[in-house]
Amino acid sequence: MNHFLSIHDVADVHQLITSGIIAKRNPFSDQQMGRNKTIGLLFFNSSLRTRISTQKAAQNLGLNVIVMNVGQDSWGLEMEEGVVMNGNKAEHVKEAAAVIGSYCDIIGIRSFAELQDRDKDYAELVFQQFKKYANVPIVNLESATRHPLQSLADCITIEEFKVKKRPKVVLTWLPHFKALPQAVANSFCEWMNHMDVELVVTHPEGYDLAPQFVGNAQVVYDQDKALEGADFVYGKNWSSYQEYGRVLSQDPSWMLTEAKMALTDNGKFMHCLPLRRNMKVADEVLDGPRSLVIEQAANREWAAQAALKEVLLGMLEE
Amino acid sequence: MNHFLSIHDVADVHQLITSGIIAKRNPFSDQQMGRNKTIGLLFFNSSLRTRISTQKAAQNLGLNVIVMNVGQDSWGLEMEEGVVMNGNKAEHVKEAAAVIGSYCDIIGIRSFAELQDRDKDYAELVFQQFKKYANVPIVNLESATRHPLQSLADCITIEEFKVKKRPKVVLTWLPHFKALPQAVANSFCEWMNHMDVELVVTHPEGYDLAPQFVGNAQVVYDQDKALEGADFVYGKNWSSYQEYGRVLSQDPSWMLTEAKMALTDNGKFMHCLPLRRNMKVADEVLDGPRSLVIEQAANREWAAQAALKEVLLGMLEE
Amino acid sequence: MNHFLSIHDVADVHQLITSGIIAKRNPFSDQQMGRNKTIGLLFFNSSLRTRISTQKAAQNLGLNVIVMNVGQDSWGLEMEEGVVMNGNKAEHVKEAAAVIGSYCDIIGIRSFAELQDRDKDYAELVFQQFKKYANVPIVNLESATRHPLQSLADCITIEEFKVKKRPKVVLTWLPHFKALPQAVANSFCEWMNHMDVELVVTHPEGYDLAPQFVGNAQVVYDQDKALEGADFVYGKNWSSYQEYGRVLSQDPSWMLTEAKMALTDNGKFMHCLPLRRNMKVADEVLDGPRSLVIEQAANREWAAQAALKEVLLGMLEE
């Protein structure tokens, strides 16, 4: 079964990036591939880019699309096994996954971290259960710990805009008043570790990401130092992994400004969006020529198309 | 007008079951039938199986599908005639039904019992009003008193799995802490009364279903006795019909366990889903080889496809 | 860029009306026009007719359709520029519009007046921002001050039902207990000022619409006098424009009854719907032969199809 849950499901990352770039040039050339197949997109959480870009990519491939907001359109789902279901969740994932898998040829799922219990979030129960019971390929539309369609779009964007053979890519923590998941940052590190880049991660102390995601990246607690000579600055807020889910700092000096970006080597700015302006990043950066956030978001369509094509090809081989 | 509101709209139940089984073998052979036609699916209540399986079946038939959560995507609808509309419902069904009927060639509707007023629920006002004013075929996606697409899927499933010419089918009440409608139980009895089965209904006293639905079924208040020699055990909770909408019992001894199922003749277990595990039915039954709940839910697609095909054929004849 | 935000974006109103009437006769003749193009429909507010008729019209033209309830499916959007985004809105329209515009070839938007601040509502910030940043044609599915797809459907309906060369058309205020926007009334006046009709607007004092919309219409504060000899009576409630957003009157004598309609010249009744029966209009009018509300709502499909065709043609020319 060809799932797309993380980079570990990808046979050849560089071939996948190329596939995305090819889809961008010729979006409709594989339109027969999805014919009479249906992808179900299940949203446990809000979504804009993922919701629209995945629908669009699926339609480019000729797939039928069925979208469902879980718990709003349908019933709350129990994920734990062996429990007496006398609470507010009316259906068990064992049934729901198997049933949806009987209607849909592929299932895409978005389910965020709850940021209450690290072990629980990092066990990725929702995805594990769907993988176990749905009997069809599962596509990660952002899980508690990863956002691979975002990371693939990020790789495509860096590939398109890099001017050096081995660019310096800096992932920088940005201030935010709410506790946000580590998924995008984790996933970005994981994919960058497969790319020919110099990866630096910078954040206040206490915000270290899980080591399995950081990989070979250099970790620097001084943002200014990290930014020196950067070709790409990837901004993101996340809550603490060690003191799980806590907001340890809202230090406004970590906000990205043109003064900060001046430390880079004419660095480009990237962010997965949504983004709170003038809290995480100043207008001057976002509205200036170094911002790639729109190009990056636009590449979500081609990332999704490359991933779905991979899944469809895997189905043909079976 | 070929509505699909209940079994009374079906010319030949056995032909319809066969049509579902044929659709399952060859889902896309009628794909020209729905071309340039649109089905609107209106949900007044939550839905998972019905929502996805009906969209899927419609797409198999080449229909365009438009889904709307009434009251959430659109306005609250007034169903009563002659009232001064100075409350919280901004639109009358007379207009809404006629307008939706002008855009859609078929309208599917889900609207549950409110369990406050028996006469009102059993009058099926929502469906009667849409039938009266929409001027297009109406398909019942579960009404206050019936769930015919579920019952048709149930018939297909029994047809597929029966090993005796005339199997014993037991509908058993299961414990639940919430007041649930009688629709699935009513509808199941009504359809089983048209099948060549021995139908037994078992529940605690006070839970008798309306006689027009029970029909020729034998009613037994002793669950163990009812289960003896059963080929199919169909579990469902419902609230009282006599003391309308009340939960008279939550007796845990009515939960289905393997010990209970051992009383059957190697009986298969069925349930319409969603289902609260270890409250209505024990994990051991659901996770064992006698459970048909996934096969049954999968058959919702073919039931919907057979019903929609019937409706489309009726439109061609006009 | 061929937007469809108001009548000012229409090159030839009469040609557009004719295009709608032709689409009604032959809905699928332009089905190749939208092939491999996608329209995104963004709803900031509830919708029934607009939601369904626009989807239907888009499908008639072969467009793919992606529907999103903003703030419910996705994030709350900040519309103001230069702000520090530390409130409850997680994304800025600058990003959202550009991103959606990268996925969709056309964007339709519904966003009502908030009725708190007249200057803000009448500045139409949501539409101005999407127009500025989306880089694709924007279609107005009802804005704070206008509802051009409704007005176009109204024009089509009057064209179909008029029996005089220059009919008398009366827009009459109707009583309602809630504060409603002026959008439909504004837009109706604006379009009627381009038609060969005698336009009269009647309402209690204090309910005058903005002069730029009233145009050459005659304003009469006596409803009975206004209705005399009317061929079409267009009913609508709106809140005060002068004392912005206030309900100054709920005078029940302004409700339309058969006695009122008897003052007309066998006048037809029109209303954009939804409509509160027996508060704004009596059942006897709505259920009698002079009501055109269903025909008018049905024409929303052909108005949307004509408008979208215009937008698509504009894209081909670029």
Tab-separated table of C-alpha atoms in Angstrom, chain A residues 35-36 38 42 64-68 72-75 77 81-92 94-96 98-100 102-105, chain B residues 28 31 45-53 55-56 59 69 72 110 112 177 273-279 283 286-287 293-294 297-301:
chain	number	residue	atom	x	y	z
A	35	ARG	CA	-10.813	8.434	-13.747
A	36	ASN	CA	-13.576	6.677	-11.792
A	38	THR	CA	-12.539	8.964	-5.578
A	42	LEU	CA	-11.408	14.351	6.006
A	64	ASN	CA	-13.648	12.669	-7.903
A	65	VAL	CA	-13.391	14.497	-4.588
A	66	ILE	CA	-15.614	14.152	-1.517
A	67	VAL	CA	-14.877	16.564	1.345
A	68	MET	CA	-16.074	16.033	4.919
A	72	GLN	CA	-19.289	18.766	12.137
A	73	ASP	CA	-20.711	17.073	9.024
A	74	SER	CA	-20.499	13.629	10.666
A	75	TRP	CA	-19.950	12.118	14.139
A	77	LEU	CA	-14.702	9.639	16.313
A	81	GLU	CA	-9.339	0.772	21.431
A	82	GLY	CA	-11.130	-1.273	24.050
A	83	VAL	CA	-13.038	1.609	25.617
A	84	VAL	CA	-16.672	1.702	26.685
A	85	MET	CA	-18.081	4.359	24.363
A	86	ASN	CA	-20.357	6.181	26.772
A	87	GLY	CA	-18.921	9.653	26.136
A	88	ASN	CA	-19.526	12.244	23.418
A	89	LYS	CA	-17.998	10.250	20.558
A	90	ALA	CA	-20.640	8.281	18.736
A	91	GLU	CA	-18.491	6.278	16.330
A	92	HIS	CA	-15.263	4.322	16.504
A	94	LYS	CA	-12.386	1.063	13.408
A	95	GLU	CA	-15.752	1.299	11.731
A	96	ALA	CA	-15.392	4.804	10.279
A	98	ALA	CA	-13.167	0.788	7.137
A	99	VAL	CA	-16.417	2.288	5.881
A	100	ILE	CA	-14.845	5.371	4.310
A	102	SER	CA	-14.958	1.058	1.191
A	103	TYR	CA	-16.312	4.171	-0.577
A	104	CYS	CA	-13.060	6.018	-1.333
A	105	ASP	CA	-9.984	4.835	-3.210
B	28	PHE	CA	-19.722	2.605	-13.900
B	31	GLN	CA	-22.432	6.577	-16.166
B	45	ASN	CA	-28.535	16.300	10.553
B	46	SER	CA	-25.081	14.721	10.761
B	47	SER	CA	-24.141	11.980	8.347
B	48	LEU	CA	-21.113	9.912	7.405
B	49	ARG	CA	-22.151	6.779	5.497
B	50	THR	CA	-25.180	8.373	3.877
B	51	ARG	CA	-23.277	11.533	2.972
B	52	ILE	CA	-20.361	9.750	1.329
B	53	SER	CA	-22.101	6.699	-0.143
B	55	GLN	CA	-22.295	11.185	-3.301
B	56	LYS	CA	-20.317	8.206	-4.537
B	59	GLN	CA	-21.024	10.129	-9.248
B	69	ASN	CA	-25.990	21.490	5.395
B	72	GLN	CA	-25.616	25.911	8.740
B	110	ARG	CA	-31.858	13.746	5.761
B	112	PHE	CA	-34.242	13.077	11.891
B	177	PHE	CA	-28.092	6.269	27.290
B	273	LEU	CA	-23.604	2.276	12.371
B	274	PRO	CA	-22.502	4.486	14.046
B	275	LEU	CA	-22.255	2.177	17.020
B	276	ARG	CA	-20.995	2.684	20.578
B	277	ARG	CA	-18.689	-0.227	21.311
B	278	ASN	CA	-18.952	-2.057	24.634
B	279	MET	CA	-22.212	-0.317	25.411
B	283	ASP	CA	-15.651	-5.619	20.928
B	286	LEU	CA	-17.573	-6.570	16.308
B	287	ASP	CA	-13.985	-7.671	15.827
B	293	VAL	CA	-21.144	-4.185	9.754
B	294	ILE	CA	-18.455	-3.113	7.270
B	297	ALA	CA	-22.047	-0.166	5.247
B	298	ALA	CA	-20.165	-0.780	1.987
B	299	ASN	CA	-23.464	-1.911	0.466
B	300	ARG	CA	-24.915	1.542	1.171
B	301	GLU	CA	-23.169	2.669	-2.024
